[in-house]
C-alpha cells in the first residue's frame, strides 16, 4: 500500500512536535553538522517498498475542443509505474561498564560515543546522498543504500528524468577569469552567464522562483559563486537570512544555498572541484545539485524516529552496555523534474 506523503515532516519539524529529548538533541546535532538529511521531509511508515506512478509528457491526454452537439472524445493517460526501496542503518555502540563506573568521568562515555557516531553518520549521509552508485564496488559506494543524486542524473533515462535537467554552463567562474580584464566572457559577463544558467535550471524544474528548492555545492563552488556576485556589484537575486540556530543561510530567490561539505577524512570534498565534464576544460569543473522538496517532488519515508535505543547491560557477557541505532529510510521522487544539476568551471 502506498504512503500518503502529504503529512511528511522534516526532522526539524518532528523535533518541534516530539516530547522525546533524544529526538530533539539528535536533530540539533544533525543541524550543527549541516547534514543534508535535515532538508528531506519524512513520513513514518514500516513499508520496505513503495510503488508509485510518474506522468510523462508523452503520455499526457490532450483536451478535445469541439462545438455544440458533438460527442466527447475519449482520452486516457498512461502513467509509468516505478518502485523505491527502504534502506537500513544498523549500528551497535558498546561501552564497558567499568568506563561508566569511573568517578572521574568529565563526560558521559555513552553520550560521547553517540556524538561521534552522529558525526560519522553526517559525513556518510552527505556523501551517499550525492555520490552513491549502487552498482559500483568502489570505496564509498553501497548496494545497500539508495542511489545518489549523481547516479540518478547520470542515468536519467532509467529514472524518467528529462535530459535537460542537467546542463553545462558556459560561464568560467574561476578566480582568474572573474578578475580578468573585462570582456564578453570574463568578469561581470561570466558572472551574469552563471546567474542566467542558474535560472535556466530553475525554469527546467518548473520552479522559476525556486520554491522548495535546495542547491547543494562544494565549498569552493560556493566561494566562486559569492565572488561572482561581488564582481557583478549587485545582489543578483541573492539574499542572506538566518536559520533556527542564528546561522546565516544564503538564498537565491527562494532557493536555499547549501555547502554539502567534505567526506569523513575531513579533506576530500563530497562534490569534487576537479571533474572532467564535456564542454569544460578537463579537471576544472564542479557540479551544483538542485533538489525540489515537498509533496509530489522529493520526500522520504522512515521506519521510525532517528534516535538510539538503550538496550542495557548485555545478558550474554554481563560487562558491556549496548546502544542500538536501527533506522530505515527511503527516497520518494515521483516528479520527473524534481532534480537538476549545473556543471560549471570553478578552476
Short mmCIF file of C-alpha atoms in Angstrom, two decimals:
data_model
loop_
_atom_site.label_atom_id
_atom_site.label_comp_id
_atom_site.label_asym_id
_atom_site.label_seq_id
_atom_site.Cartn_x
_atom_site.Cartn_y
_atom_site.Cartn_z
CA UNK A 1 0.00 0.00 0.00
CA UNK A 2 1.40 3.39 -0.97
CA UNK A 3 2.14 6.01 1.65
CA UNK A 4 0.22 9.28 1.74
CA UNK A 5 3.09 11.77 1.79
CA UNK A 6 1.09 14.97 2.31
CA UNK A 7 1.89 14.92 6.03
CA UNK A 8 5.64 14.39 5.65
CA UNK A 9 7.79 16.35 8.11
CA UNK A 10 11.47 17.24 8.15
CA UNK A 11 13.49 16.12 11.16
CA UNK A 12 13.31 19.68 12.49
CA UNK A 13 9.51 19.63 12.24
CA UNK A 14 9.42 16.28 14.04
CA UNK A 15 11.70 17.60 16.78
CA UNK A 16 9.36 20.54 17.41
CA UNK A 17 6.37 18.21 17.75
CA UNK A 18 8.17 15.49 19.72
CA UNK A 19 8.34 15.36 23.53
CA UNK A 20 11.31 12.97 23.32
CA UNK A 21 14.51 14.80 24.39
CA UNK A 22 16.65 12.34 22.40
CA UNK A 23 14.88 13.23 19.15
CA UNK A 24 15.38 16.93 19.87
CA UNK A 25 19.06 16.54 20.78
CA UNK A 26 19.93 14.38 17.77
CA UNK A 27 18.11 16.73 15.41
CA UNK A 28 20.10 19.62 16.85
CA UNK A 29 23.31 17.66 16.33
CA UNK A 30 22.45 16.93 12.69
CA UNK A 31 21.67 20.60 12.08
CA UNK A 32 25.02 21.63 13.51
CA UNK A 33 26.85 19.32 11.08
CA UNK A 34 24.96 20.66 8.01
CA UNK A 35 23.66 17.19 7.26
CA UNK A 36 21.55 17.11 4.08
CA UNK A 37 19.12 14.76 5.84
CA UNK A 38 17.51 17.69 7.62
CA UNK A 39 16.13 19.04 4.32
CA UNK A 40 14.18 15.87 3.46
CA UNK A 41 10.52 15.70 4.55
CA UNK A 42 10.00 12.22 6.07
CA UNK A 43 6.80 10.27 6.59
CA UNK A 44 6.95 7.43 9.12
CA UNK A 45 5.97 4.00 7.80
CA UNK A 46 7.36 0.46 8.18
CA UNK A 47 6.92 -0.28 4.45
CA UNK A 48 10.05 -1.73 2.85
CA UNK A 49 8.98 -0.69 -0.66
CA UNK A 50 6.81 1.97 -2.25
CA UNK A 51 5.26 1.69 -5.68
CA UNK A 52 4.03 4.78 -7.49
CA UNK A 53 3.45 6.26 -10.92
CA UNK A 54 5.07 9.06 -12.88
CA UNK A 55 3.31 11.10 -15.53
CA UNK A 56 5.50 11.61 -18.57
CA UNK A 57 4.91 14.37 -21.11
CA UNK A 58 4.49 11.82 -23.90
CA UNK A 59 1.53 10.20 -22.12
CA UNK A 60 -0.47 13.27 -21.10
CA UNK A 61 -4.05 13.28 -22.56
CA UNK A 62 -4.95 16.09 -24.93
CA UNK A 63 -8.20 18.04 -24.45
CA UNK A 64 -10.76 17.87 -27.24
CA UNK A 65 -12.05 21.30 -28.29
CA UNK A 66 -15.30 20.95 -30.13
CA UNK A 67 -18.62 22.52 -30.97
CA UNK A 68 -22.24 22.13 -29.84
CA UNK A 69 -23.93 18.73 -30.18
CA UNK A 70 -20.62 16.95 -30.70
CA UNK A 71 -19.79 13.69 -28.96
CA UNK A 72 -16.98 13.84 -26.39
CA UNK A 73 -13.71 12.22 -27.42
CA UNK A 74 -12.32 9.51 -25.18
CA UNK A 75 -8.99 10.23 -23.53
CA UNK A 76 -6.75 8.09 -21.38
CA UNK A 77 -3.47 8.88 -19.69
CA UNK A 78 -0.89 6.16 -19.29
CA UNK A 79 1.35 6.78 -16.28
CA UNK A 80 4.56 4.82 -15.77
CA UNK A 81 4.97 2.80 -12.60
CA UNK A 82 8.18 2.82 -10.56
CA UNK A 83 9.41 1.50 -7.25
CA UNK A 84 11.62 2.79 -4.43
CA UNK A 85 13.05 0.79 -1.53
CA UNK A 86 13.85 1.42 2.12
CA UNK A 87 17.47 1.00 3.21
CA UNK A 88 18.66 0.27 6.73
CA UNK A 89 21.30 1.78 9.01
CA UNK A 90 22.15 -0.58 11.86
CA UNK A 91 24.96 0.05 14.33
CA UNK A 92 25.58 -1.01 17.89
CA UNK A 93 27.63 1.05 20.33
CA UNK A 94 29.15 -0.95 23.18
CA UNK A 95 30.69 0.58 26.30
CA UNK A 96 32.35 -1.39 29.10
CA UNK A 97 30.56 -0.94 32.43
CA UNK A 98 33.94 -0.17 34.06
CA UNK A 99 34.15 3.03 31.99
CA UNK A 100 30.70 4.08 33.12
CA UNK A 101 31.62 3.46 36.76
CA UNK A 102 34.65 5.75 36.75
CA UNK A 103 34.20 8.50 39.38
CA UNK A 104 36.37 10.99 37.46
CA UNK A 105 34.50 10.98 34.14
CA UNK A 106 34.11 14.51 32.81
CA UNK A 107 31.72 13.38 30.06
CA UNK A 108 29.29 10.51 29.74
CA UNK A 109 31.13 7.77 27.73
CA UNK A 110 27.88 6.66 26.07
CA UNK A 111 26.95 10.22 25.13
CA UNK A 112 30.43 10.77 23.70
CA UNK A 113 30.16 7.64 21.55
CA UNK A 114 26.72 8.66 20.27
CA UNK A 115 28.01 12.10 19.28
CA UNK A 116 30.97 10.57 17.43
CA UNK A 117 28.64 8.18 15.62
CA UNK A 118 26.37 11.05 14.59
CA UNK A 119 29.33 12.96 13.17
CA UNK A 120 30.32 9.91 11.14
CA UNK A 121 26.71 9.49 10.01
CA UNK A 122 26.60 13.12 8.86
CA UNK A 123 29.72 12.70 6.73
CA UNK A 124 28.49 9.43 5.25
CA UNK A 125 24.91 10.52 4.55
CA UNK A 126 26.04 13.64 2.68
CA UNK A 127 28.42 11.57 0.57
CA UNK A 128 25.83 8.85 -0.13
CA UNK A 129 23.07 11.37 -0.88
CA UNK A 130 25.17 12.94 -3.62
CA UNK A 131 27.50 10.22 -4.84
CA UNK A 132 26.27 6.72 -4.02
CA UNK A 133 26.46 4.40 -7.00
CA UNK A 134 24.77 1.12 -6.01
CA UNK A 135 26.32 -0.65 -9.00
CA UNK A 136 29.91 0.25 -8.06
CA UNK A 137 32.21 -1.64 -5.70
CA UNK A 138 34.48 1.39 -5.24
CA UNK A 139 35.07 2.64 -1.70
CA UNK A 140 32.23 4.87 -0.52
CA UNK A 141 29.52 3.19 -2.60
CA UNK A 142 26.99 0.66 -1.32
CA UNK A 143 24.35 -1.51 -2.95
CA UNK A 144 22.53 -1.40 0.39
CA UNK A 145 21.92 2.36 0.19
CA UNK A 146 19.68 4.46 -2.06
CA UNK A 147 21.04 5.70 -5.41
CA UNK A 148 22.57 9.17 -5.02
CA UNK A 149 21.65 12.30 -6.94
CA UNK A 150 24.65 11.97 -9.26
CA UNK A 151 23.75 8.38 -10.17
CA UNK A 152 20.13 9.31 -10.88
CA UNK A 153 21.06 12.26 -13.11
CA UNK A 154 23.84 10.34 -14.88
CA UNK A 155 21.31 7.56 -15.60
CA UNK A 156 18.42 9.94 -16.27
CA UNK A 157 16.58 7.61 -18.67
CA UNK A 158 16.27 4.91 -16.00
CA UNK A 159 14.57 7.42 -13.69
CA UNK A 160 12.45 9.13 -16.38
CA UNK A 161 14.37 12.38 -15.89
CA UNK A 162 14.46 14.70 -18.94
CA UNK A 163 17.98 15.19 -20.32
CA UNK A 164 17.66 18.96 -19.97
CA UNK A 165 17.69 18.65 -16.16
CA UNK A 166 21.49 18.51 -16.28
CA UNK A 167 23.11 21.42 -18.09
CA UNK A 168 26.68 22.64 -18.56
CA UNK A 169 27.27 26.33 -18.04
CA UNK A 170 29.45 28.26 -20.46
CA UNK A 171 30.45 30.52 -17.57
CA UNK A 172 34.02 30.34 -16.31
CA UNK A 173 33.85 31.47 -12.67
CA UNK A 174 37.44 30.65 -11.80
CA UNK A 175 39.16 33.39 -9.83
CA UNK A 176 41.48 34.26 -12.70
CA UNK A 177 38.60 34.70 -15.14
CA UNK A 178 36.41 36.72 -12.78
CA UNK A 179 39.29 39.13 -12.13
CA UNK A 180 40.48 39.26 -15.74
CA UNK A 181 40.24 42.36 -17.91
CA UNK A 182 36.58 42.88 -18.78
CA UNK A 183 35.41 41.19 -21.97
CA UNK A 184 32.43 39.25 -23.28
CA UNK A 185 33.46 36.11 -21.34
CA UNK A 186 35.29 37.44 -18.27
CA UNK A 187 34.47 39.38 -15.11
CA UNK A 188 30.88 40.52 -14.77
CA UNK A 189 29.94 38.88 -18.10
CA UNK A 190 30.96 35.45 -16.75
CA UNK A 191 29.09 36.14 -13.51
CA UNK A 192 25.97 37.15 -15.47
CA UNK A 193 26.19 33.97 -17.53
CA UNK A 194 26.32 31.91 -14.33
CA UNK A 195 23.19 33.56 -12.93
CA UNK A 196 21.38 33.01 -16.23
CA UNK A 197 22.27 29.29 -16.18
CA UNK A 198 21.27 29.08 -12.51
CA UNK A 199 17.88 30.41 -13.54
CA UNK A 200 17.80 28.05 -16.52
CA UNK A 201 17.92 25.07 -14.16
CA UNK A 202 15.06 26.50 -12.07
CA UNK A 203 12.96 27.05 -15.18
CA UNK A 204 13.55 23.44 -16.24
CA UNK A 205 12.37 22.33 -12.78
CA UNK A 206 9.08 24.25 -13.25
CA UNK A 207 10.07 26.46 -10.32
CA UNK A 208 11.27 29.81 -11.70
CA UNK A 209 11.17 31.38 -8.23
CA UNK A 210 12.96 28.42 -6.62
CA UNK A 211 10.07 27.38 -4.36
CA UNK A 212 11.06 24.39 -2.21
CA UNK A 213 14.48 24.02 -3.84
CA UNK A 214 17.83 23.48 -2.12
CA UNK A 215 21.06 23.85 -4.14
CA UNK A 216 23.95 21.71 -2.90
CA UNK A 217 27.50 22.67 -3.86
CA UNK A 218 31.09 22.30 -2.74
CA UNK A 219 32.85 24.83 -0.53
CA UNK A 220 34.92 26.07 -3.47
CA UNK A 221 31.91 26.34 -5.78
CA UNK A 222 30.12 28.43 -3.15
CA UNK A 223 33.15 30.71 -2.78
CA UNK A 224 33.27 31.20 -6.55
CA UNK A 225 29.52 31.91 -6.71
CA UNK A 226 29.91 34.50 -3.95
CA UNK A 227 32.85 36.03 -5.80
CA UNK A 228 30.80 36.22 -8.99
CA UNK A 229 28.06 38.08 -7.14
CA UNK A 230 30.57 40.61 -5.79
CA UNK A 231 32.09 41.06 -9.23
CA UNK A 232 28.64 41.94 -10.59
CA UNK A 233 28.37 44.61 -7.89
CA UNK A 234 24.72 43.88 -7.12
CA UNK A 235 22.74 41.26 -5.21
CA UNK A 236 21.78 39.46 -8.43
CA UNK A 237 18.76 37.97 -6.66
CA UNK A 238 20.81 36.61 -3.74
CA UNK A 239 20.00 37.34 -0.10
CA UNK A 240 21.04 36.16 3.38
CA UNK A 241 18.65 35.04 6.12
CA UNK A 242 19.15 33.05 9.34
CA UNK A 243 18.23 29.52 10.39
CA UNK A 244 16.84 28.45 13.77
CA UNK A 245 20.38 28.41 15.19
CA UNK A 246 21.06 32.01 14.04
CA UNK A 247 23.48 30.91 11.34
CA UNK A 248 23.46 32.75 8.00
CA UNK A 249 21.62 30.98 5.18
CA UNK A 250 22.16 32.23 1.66
CA UNK A 251 19.25 32.38 -0.80
CA UNK A 252 18.80 32.91 -4.50
CA UNK A 253 15.17 33.95 -4.80
CA UNK A 254 13.56 31.10 -2.78
CA UNK A 255 16.41 28.63 -3.35
CA UNK A 256 18.40 27.72 -0.23
CA UNK A 257 22.14 27.52 -0.89
CA UNK A 258 23.91 24.71 0.96
CA UNK A 259 27.51 23.56 1.20
CA UNK A 260 27.39 19.77 1.24
CA UNK A 261 30.81 19.60 2.92
CA UNK A 262 33.59 17.04 2.98
CA UNK A 263 33.97 13.29 3.29
CA UNK A 264 34.93 11.57 6.53
CA UNK A 265 38.65 12.22 6.03
CA UNK A 266 37.89 15.90 6.60
CA UNK A 267 39.75 16.86 3.41
CA UNK A 268 38.08 15.41 0.30
CA UNK A 269 35.04 17.41 -0.86
CA UNK A 270 31.81 15.45 -1.34
CA UNK A 271 31.41 17.20 -4.70
CA UNK A 272 34.75 17.26 -6.48
CA UNK A 273 36.13 20.52 -7.87
CA UNK A 274 38.41 18.79 -10.38
CA UNK A 275 35.95 16.89 -12.51
CA UNK A 276 36.28 16.31 -16.23
CA UNK A 277 32.98 17.18 -17.91
CA UNK A 278 32.30 17.52 -21.62
CA UNK A 279 32.36 21.16 -22.71
CA UNK A 280 34.61 22.28 -19.82
CA UNK A 281 38.40 22.21 -19.61
CA UNK A 282 39.44 18.83 -18.18
CA UNK A 283 39.92 18.69 -14.42
CA UNK A 284 38.43 22.14 -13.69
CA UNK A 285 34.70 21.53 -13.18
CA UNK A 286 32.38 21.15 -10.23
CA UNK A 287 28.64 20.48 -10.03
CA UNK A 288 25.70 22.11 -8.25
CA UNK A 289 22.76 19.82 -7.44
CA UNK A 290 19.24 21.20 -7.20
CA UNK A 291 16.56 19.31 -5.25
CA UNK A 292 12.93 20.36 -5.08
CA UNK A 293 11.40 19.14 -1.81
CA UNK A 294 7.73 18.89 -0.99
CA UNK A 295 4.61 16.87 -1.74
CA UNK A 296 4.87 15.30 -5.18
CA UNK A 297 8.56 16.11 -5.58
CA UNK A 298 11.36 14.81 -3.30
CA UNK A 299 10.35 13.27 0.01
CA UNK A 300 11.29 10.26 2.06
CA UNK A 301 9.89 7.75 4.46
CA UNK A 302 11.47 6.35 7.59
CA UNK A 303 10.84 3.32 9.75
CA UNK A 304 10.70 5.42 12.93
CA UNK A 305 12.36 8.37 14.67
CA UNK A 306 16.10 8.67 14.14
CA UNK A 307 17.36 8.05 17.67
CA UNK A 308 19.37 5.46 19.64
CA UNK A 309 17.80 2.75 21.78
CA UNK A 310 19.50 1.83 25.05
CA UNK A 311 19.45 -1.97 25.37
CA UNK A 312 21.06 -2.06 28.81
CA UNK A 313 23.79 -4.35 30.12
CA UNK A 314 24.47 -7.35 27.91
CA UNK A 315 22.84 -10.53 29.19
CA UNK A 316 25.46 -12.56 27.32
CA UNK A 317 28.63 -11.24 28.93
CA UNK A 318 27.35 -9.00 31.73
CA UNK A 319 30.01 -6.34 31.19
CA UNK A 320 29.05 -4.31 28.09
CA UNK A 321 26.34 -1.68 27.88
CA UNK A 322 24.68 -1.68 24.43
CA UNK A 323 23.16 1.21 22.48
CA UNK A 324 21.46 0.43 19.16
CA UNK A 325 20.90 2.61 16.10
CA UNK A 326 18.30 0.88 13.91
CA UNK A 327 16.83 3.22 11.31
CA UNK A 328 15.41 2.67 7.85
CA UNK A 329 14.86 5.30 5.18
CA UNK A 330 13.94 5.55 1.51
CA UNK A 331 13.69 8.35 -1.06
CA UNK A 332 10.43 9.02 -2.89
CA UNK A 333 10.73 11.05 -6.12
CA UNK A 334 7.52 10.89 -8.18
CA UNK A 335 8.12 14.04 -10.26
CA UNK A 336 10.48 13.78 -13.22
CA UNK A 337 11.59 17.42 -12.80
CA UNK A 338 12.37 17.28 -9.08
CA UNK A 339 16.15 17.07 -9.61
CA UNK A 340 18.51 19.32 -11.55
CA UNK A 341 22.24 19.82 -11.98
CA UNK A 342 24.51 22.62 -13.17
CA UNK A 343 28.06 21.82 -14.33
CA UNK A 344 30.37 24.80 -14.03
CA UNK A 345 34.06 25.63 -14.38
CA UNK A 346 35.50 26.72 -11.00
CA UNK A 347 39.28 26.38 -11.56
#
